[in-house]
Structures are given as structure tokens and as C-alpha cells.
mmCIF file of C-alpha atoms in Angstrom:
data_model
loop_
_atom_site.group_PDB
_atom_site.id
_atom_site.type_symbol
_atom_site.label_atom_id
_atom_site.label_comp_id
_atom_site.label_asym_id
_atom_site.label_seq_id
_atom_site.Cartn_x
_atom_site.Cartn_y
_atom_site.Cartn_z
ATOM 1 C CA UNK T 1 -39.123 210.112 253.453
ATOM 2 C CA UNK T 2 -41.223 213.269 253.317
ATOM 3 C CA UNK T 3 -43.860 214.298 250.828
ATOM 4 C CA UNK T 4 -42.913 217.551 249.089
ATOM 5 C CA UNK T 5 -45.874 219.856 248.587
ATOM 6 C CA UNK T 6 -44.325 222.854 246.890
ATOM 7 C CA UNK T 7 -41.019 223.598 245.232
ATOM 8 C CA UNK T 8 -39.738 227.106 245.843
ATOM 9 C CA UNK T 9 -37.551 228.842 243.251
ATOM 10 C CA UNK T 10 -35.492 225.815 242.238
ATOM 11 C CA UNK T 11 -35.680 222.076 241.760
ATOM 12 C CA UNK T 12 -33.593 220.624 244.581
ATOM 13 C CA UNK T 13 -31.663 217.378 244.162
ATOM 14 C CA UNK T 14 -33.527 214.211 245.007
ATOM 15 C CA UNK T 15 -31.610 213.611 248.233
ATOM 16 C CA UNK T 16 -32.504 217.067 249.545
ATOM 17 C CA UNK T 17 -36.116 216.725 248.448
ATOM 18 C CA UNK T 18 -36.426 213.537 250.463
ATOM 19 C CA UNK T 19 -36.066 215.512 253.717
ATOM 20 C CA UNK T 20 -37.710 218.862 253.025
ATOM 21 C CA UNK T 21 -41.286 219.946 253.598
ATOM 22 C CA UNK T 22 -41.682 223.347 252.006
ATOM 23 C CA UNK T 23 -43.650 226.278 253.306
ATOM 24 C CA UNK T 24 -46.668 228.129 252.109
ATOM 25 C CA UNK T 25 -48.054 231.440 253.185
ATOM 26 C CA UNK T 26 -51.581 232.243 254.280
ATOM 27 C CA UNK T 27 -52.401 234.566 251.362
ATOM 28 C CA UNK T 28 -53.200 233.895 247.726
ATOM 29 C CA UNK T 29 -54.509 236.141 244.976
ATOM 30 C CA UNK T 30 -57.797 235.074 243.400
ATOM 31 C CA UNK T 31 -59.338 236.592 240.303
ATOM 32 C CA UNK T 32 -63.118 237.045 240.514
ATOM 33 C CA UNK T 33 -65.774 239.007 238.731
ATOM 34 C CA UNK T 34 -66.314 241.997 241.050
ATOM 35 C CA UNK T 35 -70.068 242.045 240.325
ATOM 36 C CA UNK T 36 -70.459 238.559 241.787
ATOM 37 C CA UNK T 37 -68.426 238.279 244.992
ATOM 38 C CA UNK T 38 -67.919 234.905 246.623
ATOM 39 C CA UNK T 39 -68.320 234.084 250.299
ATOM 40 C CA UNK T 40 -65.096 233.016 252.042
ATOM 41 C CA UNK T 41 -65.468 230.808 255.137
ATOM 42 C CA UNK T 42 -62.582 230.364 257.585
ATOM 43 C CA UNK T 43 -63.822 228.161 260.418
ATOM 44 C CA UNK T 44 -62.023 226.124 263.032
ATOM 45 C CA UNK T 45 -62.644 224.245 266.256
ATOM 46 C CA UNK T 46 -59.407 223.729 268.242
ATOM 47 C CA UNK T 47 -59.221 221.061 270.927
ATOM 48 C CA UNK T 48 -60.099 222.433 274.381
ATOM 49 C CA UNK T 49 -60.989 225.831 272.908
ATOM 50 C CA UNK T 50 -64.015 227.615 271.494
ATOM 51 C CA UNK T 51 -64.885 227.583 267.815
ATOM 52 C CA UNK T 52 -64.287 230.636 265.649
ATOM 53 C CA UNK T 53 -65.680 231.499 262.221
ATOM 54 C CA UNK T 54 -64.700 234.410 259.977
ATOM 55 C CA UNK T 55 -66.984 235.260 257.054
ATOM 56 C CA UNK T 56 -65.911 237.606 254.289
ATOM 57 C CA UNK T 57 -66.459 238.299 250.602
ATOM 58 C CA UNK T 58 -63.997 238.415 247.754
ATOM 59 C CA UNK T 59 -63.398 241.831 246.272
ATOM 60 C CA UNK T 60 -61.220 243.701 243.845
ATOM 61 C CA UNK T 61 -57.540 243.733 244.756
ATOM 62 C CA UNK T 62 -57.481 247.541 244.892
ATOM 63 C CA UNK T 63 -60.373 247.783 247.367
ATOM 64 C CA UNK T 64 -59.711 250.691 249.746
ATOM 65 C CA UNK T 65 -61.784 249.354 252.652
ATOM 66 C CA UNK T 66 -61.267 245.639 253.443
ATOM 67 C CA UNK T 67 -63.657 245.898 256.433
ATOM 68 C CA UNK T 68 -66.559 246.223 254.007
ATOM 69 C CA UNK T 69 -65.817 242.665 252.875
ATOM 70 C CA UNK T 70 -66.789 241.145 256.226
ATOM 71 C CA UNK T 71 -70.153 239.382 256.283
ATOM 72 C CA UNK T 72 -72.287 240.598 259.170
ATOM 73 C CA UNK T 73 -75.489 239.283 260.745
ATOM 74 C CA UNK T 74 -75.046 235.706 259.511
ATOM 75 C CA UNK T 75 -76.657 232.744 261.224
ATOM 76 C CA UNK T 76 -73.830 230.375 262.187
ATOM 77 C CA UNK T 77 -74.752 227.095 263.888
ATOM 78 C CA UNK T 78 -72.342 224.525 265.306
ATOM 79 C CA UNK T 79 -73.157 220.970 266.413
ATOM 80 C CA UNK T 80 -70.673 218.704 268.195
ATOM 81 C CA UNK T 81 -72.018 215.212 267.492
ATOM 82 C CA UNK T 82 -72.979 214.609 271.118
ATOM 83 C CA UNK T 83 -76.319 216.343 270.854
ATOM 84 C CA UNK T 84 -75.117 219.844 271.718
ATOM 85 C CA UNK T 85 -75.910 222.646 269.285
ATOM 86 C CA UNK T 86 -75.429 226.383 269.559
ATOM 87 C CA UNK T 87 -75.711 229.540 267.517
ATOM 88 C CA UNK T 88 -72.384 231.353 267.438
ATOM 89 C CA UNK T 89 -72.227 234.948 268.656
ATOM 90 C CA UNK T 90 -70.943 237.703 266.346
ATOM 91 C CA UNK T 91 -68.247 239.172 268.601
ATOM 92 C CA UNK T 92 -67.104 241.708 265.971
ATOM 93 C CA UNK T 93 -68.148 242.375 262.360
ATOM 94 C CA UNK T 94 -67.811 239.097 260.436
ATOM 95 C CA UNK T 95 -66.262 237.235 263.399
ATOM 96 C CA UNK T 96 -68.335 234.581 265.167
ATOM 97 C CA UNK T 97 -67.459 232.538 268.257
ATOM 98 C CA UNK T 98 -68.972 229.741 270.316
ATOM 99 C CA UNK T 99 -69.385 230.164 274.057
ATOM 100 C CA UNK T 100 -70.524 226.655 274.880
ATOM 101 C CA UNK T 101 -68.956 224.119 272.524
ATOM 102 C CA UNK T 102 -65.236 223.416 272.897
ATOM 103 C CA UNK T 103 -63.249 221.031 270.735
ATOM 104 C CA UNK T 104 -62.656 217.433 271.790
ATOM 105 C CA UNK T 105 -60.683 214.792 269.812
ATOM 106 C CA UNK T 106 -62.848 212.061 268.315
ATOM 107 C CA UNK T 107 -66.025 214.140 268.064
ATOM 108 C CA UNK T 108 -67.733 215.032 264.795
ATOM 109 C CA UNK T 109 -68.516 218.718 264.262
ATOM 110 C CA UNK T 110 -71.082 220.128 261.851
ATOM 111 C CA UNK T 111 -71.074 223.756 260.734
ATOM 112 C CA UNK T 112 -74.051 225.457 259.076
ATOM 113 C CA UNK T 113 -73.927 229.033 257.763
ATOM 114 C CA UNK T 114 -76.828 231.149 256.475
ATOM 115 C CA UNK T 115 -76.117 234.583 254.977
ATOM 116 C CA UNK T 116 -78.137 237.087 252.963
ATOM 117 C CA UNK T 117 -75.366 237.202 250.351
ATOM 118 C CA UNK T 118 -75.135 233.451 249.659
ATOM 119 C CA UNK T 119 -77.706 231.789 247.423
ATOM 120 C CA UNK T 120 -77.372 228.460 249.238
ATOM 121 C CA UNK T 121 -76.874 227.270 252.793
ATOM 122 C CA UNK T 122 -73.215 226.470 253.486
ATOM 123 C CA UNK T 123 -72.393 223.449 255.611
ATOM 124 C CA UNK T 124 -69.483 221.194 256.466
ATOM 125 C CA UNK T 125 -68.638 218.238 258.682
ATOM 126 C CA UNK T 126 -65.214 217.506 260.147
ATOM 127 C CA UNK T 127 -63.952 214.926 262.644
ATOM 128 C CA UNK T 128 -61.252 215.992 265.083
ATOM 129 C CA UNK T 129 -58.210 213.645 265.072
ATOM 130 C CA UNK T 130 -56.150 212.816 268.138
ATOM 131 C CA UNK T 131 -53.207 215.134 268.848
ATOM 132 C CA UNK T 132 -49.607 214.118 268.142
ATOM 133 C CA UNK T 133 -46.982 215.627 270.401
ATOM 134 C CA UNK T 134 -43.839 217.415 269.278
ATOM 135 C CA UNK T 135 -40.914 215.560 270.818
ATOM 136 C CA UNK T 136 -38.293 218.141 269.974
ATOM 137 C CA UNK T 137 -38.017 221.467 268.158
ATOM 138 C CA UNK T 138 -34.703 222.733 266.801
ATOM 139 C CA UNK T 139 -33.501 225.718 264.790
ATOM 140 C CA UNK T 140 -30.022 225.997 263.334
ATOM 141 C CA UNK T 141 -28.093 227.870 260.721
ATOM 142 C CA UNK T 142 -28.507 226.069 257.427
ATOM 143 C CA UNK T 143 -25.963 223.378 256.583
ATOM 144 C CA UNK T 144 -27.345 222.884 253.065
ATOM 145 C CA UNK T 145 -24.876 223.752 250.317
ATOM 146 C CA UNK T 146 -25.617 226.053 247.433
ATOM 147 C CA UNK T 147 -27.176 224.317 244.433
ATOM 148 C CA UNK T 148 -26.019 225.573 241.041
ATOM 149 C CA UNK T 149 -25.095 228.893 242.624
ATOM 150 C CA UNK T 150 -28.450 229.369 244.369
ATOM 151 C CA UNK T 151 -28.212 230.031 248.103
ATOM 152 C CA UNK T 152 -30.206 227.846 250.483
ATOM 153 C CA UNK T 153 -32.340 229.218 253.365
ATOM 154 C CA UNK T 154 -30.377 230.853 256.182
ATOM 155 C CA UNK T 155 -32.117 228.826 258.889
ATOM 156 C CA UNK T 156 -33.425 225.283 259.196
ATOM 157 C CA UNK T 157 -36.328 224.488 261.528
ATOM 158 C CA UNK T 158 -36.670 220.827 262.451
ATOM 159 C CA UNK T 159 -39.680 219.261 264.167
ATOM 160 C CA UNK T 160 -39.294 215.773 265.637
ATOM 161 C CA UNK T 161 -42.333 213.658 266.456
ATOM 162 C CA UNK T 162 -43.552 210.042 266.546
ATOM 163 C CA UNK T 163 -46.229 209.262 263.968
ATOM 164 C CA UNK T 164 -48.963 206.879 265.212
ATOM 165 C CA UNK T 165 -48.907 203.506 263.476
ATOM 166 C CA UNK T 166 -51.652 201.779 261.493
ATOM 167 C CA UNK T 167 -53.609 204.922 260.684
ATOM 168 C CA UNK T 168 -53.422 207.713 258.147
ATOM 169 C CA UNK T 169 -52.333 211.012 259.663
ATOM 170 C CA UNK T 170 -52.315 214.501 258.238
ATOM 171 C CA UNK T 171 -50.504 217.477 259.715
ATOM 172 C CA UNK T 172 -50.408 221.216 259.367
ATOM 173 C CA UNK T 173 -47.481 223.051 260.946
ATOM 174 C CA UNK T 174 -47.976 226.751 261.761
ATOM 175 C CA UNK T 175 -44.826 228.774 262.409
ATOM 176 C CA UNK T 176 -44.788 231.799 264.708
ATOM 177 C CA UNK T 177 -41.912 234.194 265.364
ATOM 178 C CA UNK T 178 -42.425 236.435 268.397
ATOM 179 C CA UNK T 179 -46.125 235.576 268.341
ATOM 180 C CA UNK T 180 -46.686 236.435 264.671
ATOM 181 C CA UNK T 181 -47.663 233.810 262.084
ATOM 182 C CA UNK T 182 -44.897 233.557 259.492
ATOM 183 C CA UNK T 183 -45.841 230.533 257.401
ATOM 184 C CA UNK T 184 -47.611 227.182 257.374
ATOM 185 C CA UNK T 185 -46.660 223.752 256.038
ATOM 186 C CA UNK T 186 -48.544 220.529 255.338
ATOM 187 C CA UNK T 187 -47.468 216.900 255.456
ATOM 188 C CA UNK T 188 -48.956 213.424 255.407
ATOM 189 C CA UNK T 189 -47.519 210.093 256.582
ATOM 190 C CA UNK T 190 -47.907 207.906 253.488
ATOM 191 C CA UNK T 191 -44.214 207.022 253.441
ATOM 192 C CA UNK T 192 -43.399 207.279 257.153
ATOM 193 C CA UNK T 193 -46.400 205.799 258.922
ATOM 194 C CA UNK T 194 -45.657 204.741 262.494
ATOM 195 C CA UNK T 195 -42.088 206.058 262.467
ATOM 196 C CA UNK T 196 -40.074 208.622 264.379
ATOM 197 C CA UNK T 197 -39.924 211.585 262.039
ATOM 198 C CA UNK T 198 -37.971 214.760 261.452
ATOM 199 C CA UNK T 199 -39.819 217.402 259.473
ATOM 200 C CA UNK T 200 -37.581 220.043 257.938
ATOM 201 C CA UNK T 201 -39.743 223.170 257.604
ATOM 202 C CA UNK T 202 -38.072 225.075 254.801
ATOM 203 C CA UNK T 203 -38.741 228.767 254.287
ATOM 204 C CA UNK T 204 -36.494 230.828 252.016
ATOM 205 C CA UNK T 205 -37.816 234.046 253.561
ATOM 206 C CA UNK T 206 -37.272 233.096 257.209
ATOM 207 C CA UNK T 207 -35.290 235.709 259.145
ATOM 208 C CA UNK T 208 -34.272 234.867 262.700
ATOM 209 C CA UNK T 209 -32.039 236.740 265.121
ATOM 210 C CA UNK T 210 -30.807 235.845 268.617
ATOM 211 C CA UNK T 211 -33.517 236.453 271.178
ATOM 212 C CA UNK T 212 -36.419 235.648 268.827
ATOM 213 C CA UNK T 213 -39.019 233.210 270.142
ATOM 214 C CA UNK T 214 -39.843 230.524 267.585
ATOM 215 C CA UNK T 215 -43.070 228.580 268.105
ATOM 216 C CA UNK T 216 -44.399 225.669 266.061
ATOM 217 C CA UNK T 217 -47.994 224.547 266.375
ATOM 218 C CA UNK T 218 -48.441 221.024 265.020
ATOM 219 C CA UNK T 219 -52.080 220.519 264.064
ATOM 220 C CA UNK T 220 -53.539 217.052 263.505
ATOM 221 C CA UNK T 221 -56.129 217.601 260.781
ATOM 222 C CA UNK T 222 -58.504 215.567 258.644
ATOM 223 C CA UNK T 223 -57.704 214.525 255.080
ATOM 224 C CA UNK T 224 -60.209 217.084 253.744
ATOM 225 C CA UNK T 225 -58.483 219.936 255.579
ATOM 226 C CA UNK T 226 -55.076 218.653 254.464
ATOM 227 C CA UNK T 227 -56.306 218.661 250.847
ATOM 228 C CA UNK T 228 -57.444 222.273 251.199
ATOM 229 C CA UNK T 229 -54.090 223.554 252.460
ATOM 230 C CA UNK T 230 -52.142 221.301 250.095
ATOM 231 C CA UNK T 231 -53.913 222.742 247.040
ATOM 232 C CA UNK T 232 -53.738 226.207 248.608
ATOM 233 C CA UNK T 233 -49.945 225.910 248.685
ATOM 234 C CA UNK T 234 -49.759 224.589 245.142
ATOM 235 C CA UNK T 235 -51.987 227.343 243.765
ATOM 236 C CA UNK T 236 -49.830 229.947 245.480
ATOM 237 C CA UNK T 237 -46.986 228.833 243.218
ATOM 238 C CA UNK T 238 -48.919 229.169 239.927
ATOM 239 C CA UNK T 239 -47.103 231.375 237.429
ATOM 240 C CA UNK T 240 -48.886 234.595 236.559
ATOM 241 C CA UNK T 241 -50.872 234.330 233.351
ATOM 242 C CA UNK T 242 -51.971 230.753 233.919
ATOM 243 C CA UNK T 243 -55.554 229.737 234.589
ATOM 244 C CA UNK T 244 -56.670 230.494 238.152
ATOM 245 C CA UNK T 245 -58.617 228.014 240.226
ATOM 246 C CA UNK T 246 -59.551 227.553 243.876
ATOM 247 C CA UNK T 247 -58.305 225.260 246.641
ATOM 248 C CA UNK T 248 -60.368 222.127 247.288
ATOM 249 C CA UNK T 249 -62.817 223.308 249.922
ATOM 250 C CA UNK T 250 -64.582 220.971 252.357
ATOM 251 C CA UNK T 251 -67.600 223.290 252.647
ATOM 252 C CA UNK T 252 -70.681 222.495 250.589
ATOM 253 C CA UNK T 253 -72.360 225.568 249.125
ATOM 254 C CA UNK T 254 -69.133 227.610 249.180
ATOM 255 C CA UNK T 255 -66.342 227.968 246.651
ATOM 256 C CA UNK T 256 -63.722 229.240 249.064
ATOM 257 C CA UNK T 257 -62.667 228.394 252.589
ATOM 258 C CA UNK T 258 -62.377 225.521 255.028
ATOM 259 C CA UNK T 259 -63.752 224.085 258.257
ATOM 260 C CA UNK T 260 -61.146 222.442 260.483
ATOM 261 C CA UNK T 261 -61.655 220.599 263.751
ATOM 262 C CA UNK T 262 -58.079 220.045 264.884
ATOM 263 C CA UNK T 263 -56.038 218.947 267.862
ATOM 264 C CA UNK T 264 -52.612 220.505 268.291
ATOM 265 C CA UNK T 265 -49.399 220.498 270.254
ATOM 266 C CA UNK T 266 -47.039 223.453 270.583
ATOM 267 C CA UNK T 267 -43.405 223.916 271.382
ATOM 268 C CA UNK T 268 -41.305 227.076 271.600
ATOM 269 C CA UNK T 269 -37.584 227.823 271.686
ATOM 270 C CA UNK T 270 -35.531 231.001 271.977
ATOM 271 C CA UNK T 271 -33.031 231.554 269.184
ATOM 272 C CA UNK T 272 -29.444 231.737 270.440
#
């Protein structure tokens, strides 16, 4: 049985809920006092790849120049738990990248960020889990019936994988269509630990046509990173007019953002 993280548009019957993991997008509107912008940290270390960090500031929604929000000339330091430390290079305004440290499952990574804008040093620690392979990826026209006159998604995307036993696992699925990120989804294994699983990635806005290339990246993430994206999804569903809050960040000294050391597997199919 799957854990449902968001409910889109309608409350589905219990039997449908038991098999659906709903989607969330990568954007959310925050309300901040424009005279006191917040630093946003988006940092990740993929397995067998270099680390990347994007630093920006919150701004008014009607800002005419988003590039001004990028935080330049920061000091970004990454340590990999094996004694290696490096200062990341700013490859473009607000974008920092390692050229020595690459991700490796099982290692502990520490991120430290110093900026002129922030009043405190920002730091985070994350441990990279082992990767879990996608056994099979399928896409099909939806077979779900209408519920109380409401039409179900046009397409179902199903990811099959074997969850490792005797350990807690947390996953983030990132969906690409023709190389473009469409949505992301989160899931844990509290009710299906050690089992062969089918994750139904449900997106009411998914549009696929024959010839499209569908790619799913299945990231094995830490509980802290899972909590960030889980609350991110939930907050994205808050009704306008309610009190705004922020996702649960795993970065000390920052109100917004995340640091993720993740291992991933990918699989692609062409839509017929």
C-alpha cells in the first residue's frame, strides 16, 4: 500500500488511494516581506557526479529581473566525510559546482555557505543512501473510471522496483518528458518495506503523445530530504488565503531550501 502525499482536486475512493502516489511541481508561491529577503539554497550531490549549489533570494512576485535574485560571490565549501574538502567554483552567477568531489553512496557530505546577505553561516549534513534500481517503467492510457463525474488523468505512469528489506527507504521520483522536468513525487516504504512495488505516479496535467520520450529518475534520498519535498508538496496545495509557511528545510541558518546527497537510477521509454 502506498503513502499518499497530496490529494489533487478530489478525494479519491480508498481503494484508488491505496495505489496512487500523487505529483507535485517544483514551484510554490511564498509570501515574504520584500525589505527582508530570504536566502534560498538548492544544493545536491548526485552519485558519481559533481555537486551543484544554486543560491538565490526571495523577491516580490512581480519582480521584472529574476537574475538579480541570484547570490553571487558566496563562499561554498563541501566536505565528503573522507577527509576531502573543496571550495566550489561559481560557474555562473549564483551557480556553484565542485570539480573534485563526486557523490558516492554511504558517504556523509557537509555543506557550508557564507554570503554577505545572510546574517548566519548556513550549513547542512546529508548521508547518501544506496541506489535502488527501477525494474520496469510503463505508461498507459488511464483505466481509472470517472469518480462522481470527475475525469481521471489521461495517462498512468507506473514504476516497478524492489524495496530493500529491513531498512527505512525514502524516494523522490522526477519525471521528464523529452528531457524537460514535468513533475516530482515522493514516497516512503513504511507499509511496503522489502516488497516488490508498483508506484503509480499520478499527474492530472500530464500530456503525452506518441513519440514522446518519458524518463523517470528514481532518487534514493535521506529522511530529511524526503520531509522537505513532502511538506513542499503539501504546502503547494494550501488554499489561497490561509496562513503561509515554509517546507521543513534540512539547512541550519536558512529558512528555505535543501541539501540532498542522493543516488539514483533512470529508465526511459518511448510513448507508442
